[in-house]
Amino acid sequence: MPSTGHNSMAEIMSVLVTVAMWIVGAMGVIGIPVLGMGLMASLSGGATEVSGIKALAEGVTPGQLVIGLAGLVVIVPGVIFICLQLRRILQTLSEGDPFVPENATRLSRIGITIAAMELIRIATVLAVFTAPTLVGDEPPRVSTQIILWISVAALFVLSQVFREGTRLRDEEKMTI
């Protein structure tokens, strides 16, 4: 690491995380109203018009749209929150001092957010599955990925590593 205390790779990663955050935000701003209109069209027989905008939802079940809409409503703020936490971690890295107690908390928050987003996704699919009028001919599949849960566990492990690293560094500062 350069003696200036700045980490250019952390700064580059911060820019990439910021760009990803804005892209996801834009997807939410566009996708949520589009899926909402599609859901209204699907529930009203396949077509609807709102403020001069005509929406068609032929061949798409309301359940698919509910899952997509709920997914965006959960994923967009979740990803933005994760990106904000990552930017704060990268800022401490860029400044040359990533082993601060706040970063351990930030890593835990990221793990909790990812787990919550997955649990909400599964609950949404289960809720749609129990409503036969939303499902249509093809019921949604309830699934999860083991790698997601391993990633959540890894975030909690890293959080503990940061906590311990911070504690050891603080303890070392106090010794003569």
XYZ file of C-alpha atoms in Angstrom, residues 27-131:
105
model
C -33.795 -0.523 -13.029
C -36.121 -0.058 -10.059
C -37.397 3.316 -11.250
C -38.212 1.812 -14.645
C -39.074 -1.780 -13.712
C -41.409 -1.264 -10.764
C -43.938 0.912 -12.655
C -43.715 -1.323 -15.745
C -44.352 -4.496 -13.749
C -47.084 -2.717 -11.766
C -48.871 -1.771 -14.982
C -48.362 -5.286 -16.307
C -49.932 -6.700 -13.148
C -52.926 -4.370 -13.506
C -53.285 -5.466 -17.142
C -52.988 -9.134 -16.253
C -55.606 -8.845 -13.509
C -57.991 -6.997 -15.819
C -57.960 -9.579 -18.567
C -54.749 -8.822 -20.432
C -54.906 -5.097 -21.179
C -55.291 -1.807 -19.360
C -54.613 1.868 -19.917
C -53.264 4.310 -17.347
C -52.693 7.988 -18.165
C -52.666 7.252 -21.874
C -50.189 4.388 -21.552
C -51.566 1.064 -22.738
C -50.274 -2.070 -20.995
C -50.649 -5.557 -22.400
C -49.967 -8.687 -20.385
C -50.921 -11.540 -22.648
C -49.348 -14.881 -21.816
C -48.065 -13.686 -18.446
C -49.758 -14.889 -15.284
C -50.444 -12.429 -12.483
C -48.312 -14.628 -10.243
C -45.243 -14.144 -12.436
C -45.759 -10.395 -12.295
C -46.304 -10.421 -8.517
C -43.059 -12.353 -8.052
C -41.199 -9.984 -10.379
C -42.670 -6.873 -8.774
C -42.031 -8.088 -5.230
C -38.528 -9.074 -6.277
C -37.751 -5.605 -7.573
C -39.333 -3.904 -4.565
C -37.057 -5.948 -2.283
C -33.918 -6.262 -4.416
C -33.540 -2.629 -5.469
C -33.399 -1.110 -1.964
C -31.462 -4.146 -0.707
C -28.767 -3.822 -3.360
C -28.575 -0.057 -2.856
C -28.139 -0.609 0.903
C -25.420 -3.213 0.260
C -23.639 -0.857 -2.144
C -23.720 1.947 0.429
C -22.194 -0.372 3.040
C -19.505 -1.468 0.566
C -18.689 2.140 -0.300
C -18.168 2.914 3.381
C -15.901 -0.123 3.771
C -13.963 0.864 0.651
C -13.609 4.407 1.984
C -11.871 3.120 5.113
C -9.649 0.936 2.929
C -8.823 3.892 0.700
C -7.871 5.893 3.795
C -5.536 3.070 4.865
C -7.442 1.886 7.954
C -10.041 -0.789 7.134
C -9.882 -2.495 10.547
C -12.425 -0.318 12.286
C -15.335 -1.710 14.333
C -17.844 -0.142 11.946
C -16.659 -2.385 9.085
C -17.421 -5.522 11.100
C -20.939 -4.192 11.618
C -21.213 -3.292 7.927
C -20.250 -6.818 6.859
C -22.872 -8.260 9.234
C -25.484 -5.882 7.822
C -24.656 -7.007 4.284
C -25.053 -10.661 5.303
C -28.364 -9.980 7.035
C -29.629 -8.013 4.023
C -28.763 -10.795 1.560
C -30.399 -13.416 3.800
C -33.514 -11.259 4.260
C -33.837 -10.642 0.521
C -33.668 -14.384 -0.161
C -36.175 -15.232 2.576
C -38.597 -12.573 1.287
C -38.193 -13.962 -2.244
C -39.018 -17.475 -1.036
C -42.002 -16.200 0.994
C -43.319 -14.331 -2.055
C -43.105 -17.440 -4.240
C -44.865 -19.481 -1.536
C -47.606 -16.841 -1.192
C -48.191 -16.798 -4.950
C -48.148 -20.600 -5.027
C -50.998 -20.732 -2.493
C -53.203 -18.430 -4.604
